[in-house]
PDB file of C-alpha atoms and ligand atoms in Angstrom:
ATOM      1  CA  MET A   1     141.210 119.684  87.940  1.00 41.00           C
ATOM      2  CA  LYS A   2     144.305 118.300  89.559  1.00 47.00           C
ATOM      3  CA  GLN A   3     145.455 120.478  92.388  1.00 50.00           C
ATOM      4  CA  LYS A   4     148.778 122.288  92.091  1.00 61.00           C
ATOM      5  CA  GLU A   5     150.796 123.235  95.108  1.00 68.00           C
ATOM      6  CA  ILE A   6     150.527 126.993  95.006  1.00 73.00           C
ATOM      7  CA  GLY A   7     151.250 127.931  98.562  1.00 66.00           C
ATOM      8  CA  LYS A   8     149.412 129.289 101.536  1.00 68.00           C
ATOM      9  CA  ILE A   9     146.256 131.270 100.885  1.00 67.00           C
ATOM     10  CA  GLU A  10     144.927 133.675 103.442  1.00 69.00           C
ATOM     11  CA  TYR A  11     141.219 133.817 102.778  1.00 66.00           C
ATOM     12  CA  GLN A  12     139.898 137.209 103.826  1.00 65.00           C
ATOM     13  CA  ASN A  13     136.284 136.948 102.728  1.00 63.00           C
ATOM     14  CA  THR A  14     136.636 140.158 100.746  1.00 71.00           C
ATOM     15  CA  THR A  15     137.757 140.652  97.198  1.00 78.00           C
ATOM     16  CA  ASN A  16     141.371 140.831  98.422  1.00 82.00           C
ATOM     17  CA  HIS A  17     143.387 137.681  99.031  1.00 82.00           C
ATOM     18  CA  LYS A  18     146.932 137.256 100.254  1.00 83.00           C
ATOM     19  CA  ILE A  19     148.757 134.332  98.736  1.00 83.00           C
ATOM     20  CA  THR A  20     152.145 133.111  99.889  1.00 83.00           C
ATOM     21  CA  LEU A  21     153.584 131.384  96.846  1.00 82.00           C
ATOM     22  CA  LYS A  22     155.609 128.224  97.172  1.00 81.00           C
ATOM     23  CA  GLU A  23     159.137 128.851  96.058  1.00 77.00           C
ATOM     24  CA  ASP A  24     158.887 126.444  93.138  1.00 77.00           C
ATOM     25  CA  PHE A  25     155.556 127.832  91.930  1.00 78.00           C
ATOM     26  CA  GLU A  26     156.408 129.708  88.757  1.00 79.00           C
ATOM     27  CA  LEU A  27     154.485 132.920  88.310  1.00 80.00           C
ATOM     28  CA  ASN A  28     156.901 135.911  87.962  1.00 82.00           C
ATOM     29  CA  PRO A  29     154.241 138.411  88.984  1.00 85.00           C
ATOM     30  CA  GLU A  30     154.332 142.169  88.553  1.00 85.00           C
ATOM     31  CA  ILE A  31     152.009 144.676  90.185  1.00 85.00           C
ATOM     32  CA  GLY A  32     149.131 145.402  87.825  1.00 84.00           C
ATOM     33  CA  ASN A  33     149.231 141.960  86.188  1.00 87.00           C
ATOM     34  CA  GLU A  34     145.893 140.524  85.357  1.00 87.00           C
ATOM     35  CA  ILE A  35     145.598 137.045  86.791  1.00 88.00           C
ATOM     36  CA  LEU A  36     143.361 134.073  86.009  1.00 89.00           C
ATOM     37  CA  LEU A  37     142.346 132.229  89.096  1.00 86.00           C
ATOM     38  CA  SER A  38     140.694 128.852  89.224  1.00 86.00           C
ATOM     39  CA  TYR A  39     139.127 127.786  92.477  1.00 84.00           C
ATOM     40  CA  GLN A  40     136.915 125.175  94.016  1.00 83.00           C
ATOM     41  CA  GLU A  41     133.993 126.275  96.133  1.00 81.00           C
ATOM     42  CA  THR A  42     134.347 124.582  99.519  1.00 79.00           C
ATOM     43  CA  GLU A  43     130.655 123.783  99.884  1.00 82.00           C
ATOM     44  CA  LYS A  44     129.544 123.003  96.351  1.00 83.00           C
ATOM     45  CA  LYS A  45     132.824 121.432  95.214  1.00 83.00           C
ATOM     46  CA  THR A  46     132.428 123.036  91.791  1.00 84.00           C
ATOM     47  CA  ASN A  47     135.401 124.410  89.882  1.00 87.00           C
ATOM     48  CA  GLU A  48     135.176 128.031  88.817  1.00 87.00           C
ATOM     49  CA  LEU A  49     137.346 130.548  86.990  1.00 88.00           C
ATOM     50  CA  THR A  50     137.616 134.245  87.729  1.00 88.00           C
ATOM     51  CA  LYS A  51     139.884 137.217  87.080  1.00 88.00           C
ATOM     52  CA  ALA A  52     141.943 139.166  89.547  1.00 88.00           C
ATOM     53  CA  MET A  53     144.672 141.786  89.580  1.00 88.00           C
ATOM     54  CA  ILE A  54     147.931 141.757  91.499  1.00 89.00           C
ATOM     55  CA  ILE A  55     147.918 144.816  93.723  1.00 87.00           C
ATOM     56  CA  ASP A  56     150.929 144.125  95.963  1.00 88.00           C
ATOM     57  CA  ILE A  57     154.018 141.934  96.046  1.00 88.00           C
ATOM     58  CA  LYS A  58     156.262 141.351  99.055  1.00 87.00           C
ATOM     59  CA  ASP A  59     158.914 138.670  98.590  1.00 83.00           C
ATOM     60  CA  ASN A  60     156.894 135.585  97.750  1.00 83.00           C
ATOM     61  CA  GLU A  61     153.641 136.972  99.080  1.00 86.00           C
ATOM     62  CA  ILE A  62     151.244 138.498  96.579  1.00 88.00           C
ATOM     63  CA  THR A  63     147.992 140.306  97.225  1.00 87.00           C
ATOM     64  CA  ILE A  64     145.340 139.950  94.568  1.00 87.00           C
ATOM     65  CA  LYS A  65     142.099 141.816  94.099  1.00 87.00           C
ATOM     66  CA  LEU A  66     139.274 139.815  92.595  1.00 84.00           C
ATOM     67  CA  ASP A  67     136.745 141.252  90.161  1.00 80.00           C
ATOM     68  CA  GLU A  68     133.974 139.922  92.405  1.00 79.00           C
ATOM     69  CA  LYS A  69     133.560 138.337  95.808  1.00 79.00           C
ATOM     70  CA  ILE A  70     133.786 134.575  95.781  1.00 78.00           C
ATOM     71  CA  PRO A  71     132.375 132.211  98.365  1.00 76.00           C
ATOM     72  CA  LYS A  72     134.694 130.279 100.637  1.00 76.00           C
ATOM     73  CA  ALA A  73     136.911 128.387  98.250  1.00 77.00           C
ATOM     74  CA  GLU A  74     140.197 126.691  97.701  1.00 79.00           C
ATOM     75  CA  ILE A  75     142.403 128.208  95.053  1.00 79.00           C
ATOM     76  CA  LEU A  76     143.526 125.586  92.554  1.00 83.00           C
ATOM     77  CA  ASP A  77     145.663 127.512  90.122  1.00 85.00           C
ATOM     78  CA  LEU A  78     146.905 130.975  89.219  1.00 86.00           C
ATOM     79  CA  LYS A  79     147.954 132.011  85.740  1.00 88.00           C
ATOM     80  CA  ILE A  80     149.122 135.267  84.242  1.00 87.00           C
ATOM     81  CA  PRO A  81     147.746 135.392  80.706  1.00 83.00           C
ATOM     82  CA  GLU A  82     150.205 136.179  77.933  1.00 77.00           C
ATOM     83  CA  ASN A  83     150.335 139.949  77.256  1.00 72.00           C
ATOM     84  CA  SER A  84     148.862 140.749  80.656  1.00 76.00           C
ATOM     85  CA  ALA A  85     149.221 144.442  81.337  1.00 75.00           C
ATOM     86  CA  SER A  86     151.582 145.272  84.174  1.00 77.00           C
ATOM     87  CA  ILE A  87     152.886 148.274  86.027  1.00 77.00           C
ATOM     88  CA  HIS A  88     155.940 148.401  83.758  1.00 75.00           C
ATOM     89  CA  HIS A  89     154.098 147.912  80.478  1.00 79.00           C
ATOM     90  CA  PRO A  90     150.546 149.067  81.016  1.00 83.00           C
ATOM     91  CA  ARG A  91     149.962 149.448  77.270  1.00 85.00           C
ATOM     92  CA  GLN A  92     151.377 146.076  76.300  1.00 82.00           C
ATOM     93  CA  LYS A  93     148.010 144.646  75.263  1.00 83.00           C
ATOM     94  CA  ILE A  94     147.192 147.699  73.182  1.00 88.00           C
ATOM     95  CA  ASN A  95     150.576 147.672  71.445  1.00 87.00           C
ATOM     96  CA  LYS A  96     150.219 143.986  70.673  1.00 86.00           C
ATOM     97  CA  SER A  97     146.754 144.555  69.172  1.00 89.00           C
ATOM     98  CA  ILE A  98     148.226 147.277  66.939  1.00 91.00           C
ATOM     99  CA  GLU A  99     151.118 145.072  65.850  1.00 88.00           C
ATOM    100  CA  GLU A 100     148.748 142.260  64.995  1.00 88.00           C
ATOM    101  CA  LYS A 101     146.270 144.638  63.346  1.00 87.00           C
ATOM    102  CA  ASN A 102     143.664 143.337  65.735  1.00 89.00           C
ATOM    103  CA  LEU A 103     141.859 146.618  66.334  1.00 93.00           C
ATOM    104  CA  HIS A 104     138.577 145.122  67.561  1.00 92.00           C
ATOM    105  CA  LYS A 105     140.125 144.895  71.016  1.00 89.00           C
ATOM    106  CA  LEU A 106     140.887 148.606  71.019  1.00 94.00           C
ATOM    107  CA  VAL A 107     137.284 149.584  70.372  1.00 94.00           C
ATOM    108  CA  LEU A 108     136.258 148.528  73.863  1.00 91.00           C
ATOM    109  CA  GLU A 109     139.360 150.103  75.366  1.00 92.00           C
ATOM    110  CA  ALA A 110     138.396 153.418  73.764  1.00 95.00           C
ATOM    111  CA  ALA A 111     134.751 153.058  74.779  1.00 94.00           C
ATOM    112  CA  LYS A 112     135.893 152.703  78.410  1.00 92.00           C
ATOM    113  CA  ILE A 113     136.822 156.379  78.468  1.00 93.00           C
ATOM    114  CA  HIS A 114     134.536 157.630  75.713  1.00 95.00           C
ATOM    115  CA  GLY A 115     131.352 156.030  77.027  1.00 93.00           C
ATOM    116  CA  HIS A 116     130.021 154.686  73.731  1.00 92.00           C
ATOM    117  CA  ILE A 117     131.098 153.103  70.463  1.00 94.00           C
ATOM    118  CA  CYS A 118     130.702 155.379  67.446  1.00 94.00           C
ATOM    119  CA  PRO A 119     132.053 155.716  63.888  1.00 95.00           C
ATOM    120  CA  MET A 120     134.483 158.544  64.634  1.00 96.00           C
ATOM    121  CA  ILE A 121     136.029 156.824  67.625  1.00 97.00           C
ATOM    122  CA  VAL A 122     136.834 153.845  65.403  1.00 97.00           C
ATOM    123  CA  LEU A 123     138.387 156.086  62.752  1.00 97.00           C
ATOM    124  CA  GLY A 124     140.465 157.722  65.492  1.00 98.00           C
ATOM    125  CA  ILE A 125     141.670 154.316  66.658  1.00 97.00           C
ATOM    126  CA  LYS A 126     142.525 153.337  63.087  1.00 97.00           C
ATOM    127  CA  VAL A 127     144.574 156.404  62.164  1.00 98.00           C
ATOM    128  CA  GLY A 128     146.386 156.328  65.520  1.00 97.00           C
ATOM    129  CA  ALA A 129     147.266 152.661  65.079  1.00 96.00           C
ATOM    130  CA  ASP A 130     148.314 153.195  61.465  1.00 96.00           C
ATOM    131  CA  GLY A 131     150.602 156.095  62.360  1.00 96.00           C
ATOM    132  CA  ILE A 132     152.144 154.244  65.319  1.00 93.00           C
ATOM    133  CA  LYS A 133     152.872 151.242  63.107  1.00 93.00           C
ATOM    134  CA  LYS A 134     154.171 153.154  60.083  1.00 94.00           C
ATOM    135  CA  LEU A 135     156.454 155.379  62.153  1.00 93.00           C
ATOM    136  CA  ASN A 136     157.492 152.434  64.310  1.00 89.00           C
ATOM    137  CA  LEU A 137     156.561 154.241  67.517  1.00 88.00           C
ATOM    138  CA  ARG A 138     155.891 152.910  70.977  1.00 72.00           C
ATOM    139  CA  HIS A 139     154.279 155.312  73.353  1.00 59.00           C
ATOM    140  CA  GLU A 140     154.585 154.610  77.051  1.00 59.00           C
ATOM    141  CA  GLY A 141     154.757 158.160  78.358  1.00 53.00           C
ATOM    142  CA  MET A 142     157.829 159.233  76.361  1.00 62.00           C
ATOM    143  CA  GLU A 143     157.715 162.507  74.498  1.00 66.00           C
ATOM    144  CA  ASP A 144     159.207 161.450  71.174  1.00 84.00           C
ATOM    145  CA  THR A 145     155.803 160.322  70.050  1.00 91.00           C
ATOM    146  CA  LEU A 146     153.504 163.268  69.571  1.00 94.00           C
ATOM    147  CA  VAL A 147     150.026 163.654  68.262  1.00 96.00           C
ATOM    148  CA  LEU A 148     148.663 166.916  66.918  1.00 97.00           C
ATOM    149  CA  THR A 149     144.893 166.840  66.776  1.00 98.00           C
ATOM    150  CA  GLU A 150     142.761 169.446  65.070  1.00 98.00           C
ATOM    151  CA  THR A 151     139.463 168.504  66.728  1.00 96.00           C
ATOM    152  CA  ASN A 152     138.111 167.699  70.179  1.00 94.00           C
ATOM    153  CA  SER A 153     135.420 165.338  68.917  1.00 93.00           C
ATOM    154  CA  CYS A 154     134.941 161.573  69.398  1.00 95.00           C
ATOM    155  CA  PHE A 155     137.783 161.104  66.872  1.00 97.00           C
ATOM    156  CA  SER A 156     140.339 162.373  69.410  1.00 97.00           C
ATOM    157  CA  ASP A 157     139.381 159.825  72.075  1.00 97.00           C
ATOM    158  CA  GLY A 158     140.055 157.020  69.590  1.00 97.00           C
ATOM    159  CA  ILE A 159     143.433 158.557  68.794  1.00 97.00           C
ATOM    160  CA  GLN A 160     144.357 158.864  72.464  1.00 96.00           C
ATOM    161  CA  THR A 161     143.574 155.196  72.996  1.00 95.00           C
ATOM    162  CA  SER A 162     145.656 153.843  70.145  1.00 95.00           C
ATOM    163  CA  THR A 163     148.602 156.241  70.466  1.00 94.00           C
ATOM    164  CA  GLY A 164     148.797 156.672  74.256  1.00 92.00           C
ATOM    165  CA  CYS A 165     149.287 160.422  73.697  1.00 93.00           C
ATOM    166  CA  THR A 166     146.982 162.325  76.028  1.00 93.00           C
ATOM    167  CA  PHE A 167     146.478 165.772  77.512  1.00 90.00           C
ATOM    168  CA  GLY A 168     147.876 164.495  80.795  1.00 89.00           C
ATOM    169  CA  ASN A 169     151.188 163.262  79.415  1.00 88.00           C
ATOM    170  CA  ASN A 170     151.666 166.351  77.222  1.00 88.00           C
ATOM    171  CA  ALA A 171     152.062 164.255  74.092  1.00 92.00           C
ATOM    172  CA  LEU A 172     148.746 165.411  72.674  1.00 94.00           C
ATOM    173  CA  ILE A 173     148.808 168.863  71.130  1.00 96.00           C
ATOM    174  CA  TYR A 174     145.472 170.468  70.432  1.00 97.00           C
ATOM    175  CA  ARG A 175     145.076 172.993  67.635  1.00 97.00           C
ATOM    176  CA  ASP A 176     141.648 174.492  67.544  1.00 97.00           C
ATOM    177  CA  TYR A 177     140.998 174.208  63.810  1.00 97.00           C
ATOM    178  CA  GLY A 178     137.736 172.254  63.989  1.00 95.00           C
ATOM    179  CA  LYS A 179     138.890 169.785  61.295  1.00 97.00           C
ATOM    180  CA  THR A 180     138.686 166.016  61.557  1.00 97.00           C
ATOM    181  CA  ALA A 181     142.411 165.684  61.069  1.00 98.00           C
ATOM    182  CA  VAL A 182     145.397 164.482  63.032  1.00 98.00           C
ATOM    183  CA  THR A 183     149.153 164.311  62.592  1.00 98.00           C
ATOM    184  CA  ILE A 184     151.087 161.452  64.167  1.00 97.00           C
ATOM    185  CA  ILE A 185     154.657 162.539  64.789  1.00 96.00           C
ATOM    186  CA  LYS A 186     158.042 161.006  65.493  1.00 94.00           C
ATOM    187  CA  ARG A 187     159.818 164.009  66.994  1.00 91.00           C
ATOM    188  CA  ASN A 188     162.506 165.527  64.741  1.00 90.00           C
ATOM    189  CA  GLU A 189     162.038 162.801  62.134  1.00 93.00           C
ATOM    190  CA  LYS A 190     158.765 162.172  60.382  1.00 96.00           C
ATOM    191  CA  ALA A 191     155.070 162.903  60.480  1.00 97.00           C
ATOM    192  CA  ILE A 192     151.900 161.610  58.887  1.00 98.00           C
ATOM    193  CA  ARG A 193     148.779 163.772  58.612  1.00 98.00           C
ATOM    194  CA  TYR A 194     145.382 162.121  58.142  1.00 98.00           C
ATOM    195  CA  HIS A 195     142.526 164.291  56.988  1.00 98.00           C
ATOM    196  CA  TYR A 196     139.029 162.787  56.911  1.00 97.00           C
ATOM    197  CA  ASN A 197     137.577 163.746  53.546  1.00 96.00           C
ATOM    198  CA  GLN A 198     134.450 161.591  53.262  1.00 95.00           C
ATOM    199  CA  TYR A 199     132.276 164.398  54.530  1.00 92.00           C
ATOM    200  CA  ASN A 200     128.863 162.859  53.921  1.00 92.00           C
ATOM    201  CA  TYR A 201     129.837 159.239  54.353  1.00 94.00           C
ATOM    202  CA  ILE A 202     127.089 158.239  56.812  1.00 93.00           C
ATOM    203  CA  GLU A 203     124.422 160.246  55.013  1.00 94.00           C
ATOM    204  CA  LYS A 204     125.307 158.552  51.698  1.00 95.00           C
ATOM    205  CA  ASN A 205     125.919 155.013  52.887  1.00 95.00           C
ATOM    206  CA  TYR A 206     123.536 154.696  55.829  1.00 95.00           C
ATOM    207  CA  PRO A 207     120.690 157.159  55.116  1.00 95.00           C
ATOM    208  CA  ASP A 208     118.238 155.609  57.631  1.00 95.00           C
ATOM    209  CA  THR A 209     120.757 155.820  60.444  1.00 94.00           C
ATOM    210  CA  TYR A 210     121.615 159.355  59.393  1.00 94.00           C
ATOM    211  CA  ASN A 211     117.964 160.408  59.698  1.00 94.00           C
ATOM    212  CA  LEU A 212     117.743 158.739  63.083  1.00 94.00           C
ATOM    213  CA  PHE A 213     120.909 160.588  64.152  1.00 92.00           C
ATOM    214  CA  GLU A 214     119.402 163.905  63.080  1.00 93.00           C
ATOM    215  CA  LYS A 215     116.299 163.211  65.137  1.00 93.00           C
ATOM    216  CA  VAL A 216     117.953 161.829  68.268  1.00 92.00           C
ATOM    217  CA  VAL A 217     121.210 163.818  68.515  1.00 89.00           C
ATOM    218  CA  LYS A 218     120.826 166.998  66.475  1.00 89.00           C
ATOM    219  CA  ASN A 219     117.190 167.767  67.251  1.00 91.00           C
ATOM    220  CA  ARG A 220     117.115 165.931  70.615  1.00 90.00           C
ATOM    221  CA  GLU A 221     113.691 164.527  69.784  1.00 91.00           C
ATOM    222  CA  GLY A 222     114.278 160.767  69.966  1.00 89.00           C
ATOM    223  CA  THR A 223     112.366 158.427  72.247  1.00 93.00           C
ATOM    224  CA  PRO A 224     114.414 156.196  74.598  1.00 93.00           C
ATOM    225  CA  GLU A 225     113.706 153.349  72.149  1.00 94.00           C
ATOM    226  CA  GLU A 226     115.095 155.374  69.236  1.00 94.00           C
ATOM    227  CA  GLN A 227     118.151 156.302  71.266  1.00 93.00           C
ATOM    228  CA  LYS A 228     118.831 152.622  71.858  1.00 93.00           C
ATOM    229  CA  GLN A 229     118.274 151.854  68.192  1.00 94.00           C
ATOM    230  CA  LEU A 230     120.725 154.587  67.173  1.00 93.00           C
ATOM    231  CA  GLN A 231     123.378 153.262  69.541  1.00 93.00           C
ATOM    232  CA  LYS A 232     122.996 149.822  68.001  1.00 94.00           C
ATOM    233  CA  LYS A 233     123.225 151.149  64.424  1.00 94.00           C
ATOM    234  CA  TRP A 234     126.119 153.399  65.378  1.00 93.00           C
ATOM    235  CA  THR A 235     128.037 150.411  66.739  1.00 93.00           C
ATOM    236  CA  GLU A 236     127.329 148.428  63.543  1.00 94.00           C
ATOM    237  CA  ILE A 237     128.647 151.237  61.335  1.00 95.00           C
ATOM    238  CA  ALA A 238     131.654 151.660  63.615  1.00 95.00           C
ATOM    239  CA  LEU A 239     132.511 147.973  63.254  1.00 93.00           C
ATOM    240  CA  ASP A 240     132.049 148.167  59.448  1.00 93.00           C
ATOM    241  CA  LEU A 241     134.536 151.019  59.408  1.00 95.00           C
ATOM    242  CA  LEU A 242     137.102 148.883  61.205  1.00 93.00           C
ATOM    243  CA  ASP A 243     137.453 146.901  57.991  1.00 91.00           C
ATOM    244  CA  THR A 244     137.356 149.864  55.572  1.00 94.00           C
ATOM    245  CA  PRO A 245     140.794 150.784  54.173  1.00 95.00           C
ATOM    246  CA  LEU A 246     142.023 154.114  55.550  1.00 96.00           C
ATOM    247  CA  LYS A 247     142.879 155.512  52.139  1.00 95.00           C
ATOM    248  CA  GLU A 248     139.191 155.360  51.213  1.00 94.00           C
ATOM    249  CA  MET A 249     138.332 157.629  54.132  1.00 96.00           C
ATOM    250  CA  PHE A 250     141.345 159.929  54.526  1.00 98.00           C
ATOM    251  CA  LYS A 251     143.763 162.059  52.605  1.00 98.00           C
ATOM    252  CA  ILE A 252     147.112 160.854  53.985  1.00 98.00           C
ATOM    253  CA  LYS A 253     150.341 162.797  53.700  1.00 98.00           C
ATOM    254  CA  THR A 254     153.760 161.727  55.016  1.00 98.00           C
ATOM    255  CA  THR A 255     156.581 164.251  55.496  1.00 97.00           C
ATOM    256  CA  ASN A 256     160.214 163.432  56.234  1.00 97.00           C
ATOM    257  CA  SER A 257     160.555 166.422  58.506  1.00 95.00           C
ATOM    258  CA  THR A 258     158.601 167.942  61.387  1.00 95.00           C
ATOM    259  CA  LYS A 259     159.851 171.546  61.045  1.00 94.00           C
ATOM    260  CA  HIS A 260     156.701 172.781  59.316  1.00 95.00           C
ATOM    261  CA  LEU A 261     154.654 171.675  62.347  1.00 96.00           C
ATOM    262  CA  ASN A 262     156.222 174.239  64.670  1.00 95.00           C
ATOM    263  CA  LEU A 263     156.111 171.811  67.588  1.00 93.00           C
ATOM    264  CA  PRO A 264     156.581 172.828  71.228  1.00 89.00           C
ATOM    265  CA  LYS A 265     159.731 171.691  73.009  1.00 86.00           C
ATOM    266  CA  LYS A 266     159.551 168.818  75.494  1.00 82.00           C
ATOM    267  CA  ALA A 267     157.296 169.786  78.408  1.00 74.00           C
ATOM    268  CA  PRO A 268     159.207 172.072  80.777  1.00 79.00           C
ATOM    269  CA  ILE A 269     158.995 171.768  84.560  1.00 85.00           C
ATOM    270  CA  PHE A 270     157.794 175.023  86.060  1.00 89.00           C
ATOM    271  CA  LYS A 271     158.258 176.603  89.470  1.00 91.00           C
ATOM    272  CA  ASP A 272     155.314 176.802  91.834  1.00 94.00           C
ATOM    273  CA  ARG A 273     153.702 180.049  92.870  1.00 95.00           C
ATOM    274  CA  TYR A 274     151.055 180.640  95.535  1.00 96.00           C
ATOM    275  CA  CYS A 275     148.091 182.934  95.097  1.00 97.00           C
ATOM    276  CA  SER A 276     148.167 185.815  97.600  1.00 96.00           C
ATOM    277  CA  ASP A 277     144.354 185.774  97.796  1.00 96.00           C
ATOM    278  CA  CYS A 278     143.225 182.156  97.995  1.00 97.00           C
ATOM    279  CA  GLY A 279     146.582 180.598  98.898  1.00 97.00           C
ATOM    280  CA  GLU A 280     146.291 177.876  96.277  1.00 97.00           C
ATOM    281  CA  LYS A 281     149.339 176.675  94.360  1.00 97.00           C
ATOM    282  CA  ILE A 282     149.666 177.732  90.701  1.00 96.00           C
ATOM    283  CA  MET A 283     152.024 176.685  87.912  1.00 94.00           C
ATOM    284  CA  ALA A 284     154.339 179.721  87.455  1.00 93.00           C
ATOM    285  CA  PRO A 285     153.346 180.708  83.880  1.00 93.00           C
ATOM    286  CA  LYS A 286     149.702 180.878  84.950  1.00 94.00           C
ATOM    287  CA  ALA A 287     150.349 183.220  87.900  1.00 95.00           C
ATOM    288  CA  ILE A 288     149.306 186.852  87.368  1.00 95.00           C
ATOM    289  CA  LYS A 289     151.711 189.398  88.860  1.00 93.00           C
ATOM    290  CA  GLU A 290     149.954 192.243  90.624  1.00 90.00           C
ATOM    291  CA  ASN A 291     151.850 194.725  92.826  1.00 89.00           C
ATOM    292  CA  LYS A 292     154.731 192.333  93.533  1.00 90.00           C
ATOM    293  CA  GLU A 293     152.292 189.588  94.436  1.00 94.00           C
ATOM    294  CA  HIS A 294     151.086 186.609  92.489  1.00 95.00           C
ATOM    295  CA  LYS A 295     147.458 185.783  91.952  1.00 96.00           C
ATOM    296  CA  CYS A 296     145.670 182.895  90.347  1.00 96.00           C
ATOM    297  CA  ILE A 297     143.471 183.603  87.339  1.00 95.00           C
ATOM    298  CA  PRO A 298     140.113 183.360  89.159  1.00 94.00           C
ATOM    299  CA  CYS A 299     141.253 185.739  91.939  1.00 94.00           C
ATOM    300  CA  SER A 300     142.708 188.260  89.478  1.00 93.00           C
ATOM    301  CA  ASN A 301     139.521 188.396  87.405  1.00 91.00           C
ATOM    302  CA  LYS A 302     141.539 187.999  84.221  1.00 92.00           C
ATOM    303  CA  ASN A 303     140.181 186.257  81.134  1.00 93.00           C
ATOM    304  CA  TYR A 304     140.813 182.547  80.887  1.00 94.00           C
ATOM    305  CA  LEU A 305     140.779 179.915  78.164  1.00 94.00           C
ATOM    306  CA  GLN A 306     138.281 177.106  78.226  1.00 95.00           C
ATOM    307  CA  LEU A 307     138.123 174.000  76.063  1.00 94.00           C
ATOM    308  CA  ASP A 308     134.571 172.772  75.595  1.00 94.00           C
ATOM    309  CA  GLY A 309     132.215 171.440  72.962  1.00 90.00           C
ATOM    310  CA  SER A 310     132.751 174.477  70.778  1.00 90.00           C
ATOM    311  CA  GLY A 311     136.547 174.372  70.971  1.00 93.00           C
ATOM    312  CA  LEU A 312     138.822 176.843  72.788  1.00 95.00           C
ATOM    313  CA  LYS A 313     137.198 180.016  74.000  1.00 93.00           C
ATOM    314  CA  GLU A 314     138.496 182.965  75.918  1.00 93.00           C
ATOM    315  CA  ILE A 315     136.066 183.724  78.733  1.00 93.00           C
ATOM    316  CA  ASN A 316     135.767 187.156  80.261  1.00 90.00           C
ATOM    317  CA  GLN A 317     135.248 186.635  84.005  1.00 82.00           C
ATOM    318  CA  LYS A 318     133.874 190.096  84.688  1.00 78.00           C
ATOM    319  CA  ASN A 319     130.816 189.838  82.514  1.00 70.00           C
ATOM    320  CA  ASN A 320     131.142 186.099  81.878  1.00 62.00           C
ATOM    321  CA  ASN A 321     130.941 186.640  78.144  1.00 52.00           C
ATOM    322  CA  THR A 322     133.025 184.966  75.525  1.00 53.00           C
ATOM    323  CA  THR A 323     135.396 187.592  74.158  1.00 51.00           C
ATOM    324  CA  LYS A 324     137.641 186.209  71.465  1.00 47.00           C
ATOM    325  CA  ASN A 325     137.679 182.837  69.915  1.00 48.00           C
ATOM    326  CA  LYS A 326     141.430 182.369  69.900  1.00 43.00           C
ATOM    327  CA  PRO A 327     144.221 182.140  72.471  1.00 45.00           C
ATOM    328  CA  PRO A 328     145.727 185.508  73.482  1.00 43.00           C
TER     329      PRO A 328
HETATM  330 ZN1  LIG B  14     131.433 159.239  70.092  1.00 59.08          ZN
HETATM  331 ZN1  LIG B  15     143.579 182.628  94.036  1.00 59.08          ZN
END
């Protein structure tokens, strides 16, 4: 490879490198950009390629963090791949995949948080991507895109990946109905509800895998070998589903209004309160007023709501029993 004049490289023998770019070296970096770095090992004289991320920029000096340590080397070239994520557009790659209907890339993105690839995560990705595209939405932390999910199963992690609506950014509303269904919403305009209605799809179409699932997951009786086998089969089915038309799997209904959904207003900012017992800070609506003082829920011994594998439950702290199955 012919060497380009990049600039001065401060080799730190860690995974971080400081690079002072020459003024005429075109890069236009942003923090968070993925970067492709080609280098020549000083001793072996072989050319290698690796990935890095830009973690700091000061004038024409950038700091990059490499995926792995490299031996003493000379950096030959730096490139920012097209559609590299950046601090300003962290979901750029995901949005591009949705636009191009290239959902394979999203499966791994979803598996990064979900931990495995499974049929329902793929269906979640698909409905999320379909809704985003049909309603012409772009979610980068704005609250005009909302998702109302009716389940907290694998399906919802797929939806969070493709829509960008999560618990943390308040764009994901959870209704504890226990149905594999989701509504993708453009606030005050339109909504599309997808309801999964192929109830016995795996049992009918992949009976061997279904039996294996029963043994390994439902009855928890699988050997490590069978667990591995199930994961492999599960991934194969998931990838098959990527190519299955949504209308074969879901009842889909579009509405030109969102009134019937009774949506919450944009997330309010609440005052802080401090618990008079433990001193910890509490969001005002969660503070319990007792004799002119505020207490947090654990210190006041009041019931609390918990979201877990069985949905939302109200837990009674005093006897640690589940009381009701719905919010107060
Ligand atoms: Zn799953
Ligand atoms: Zn407290």
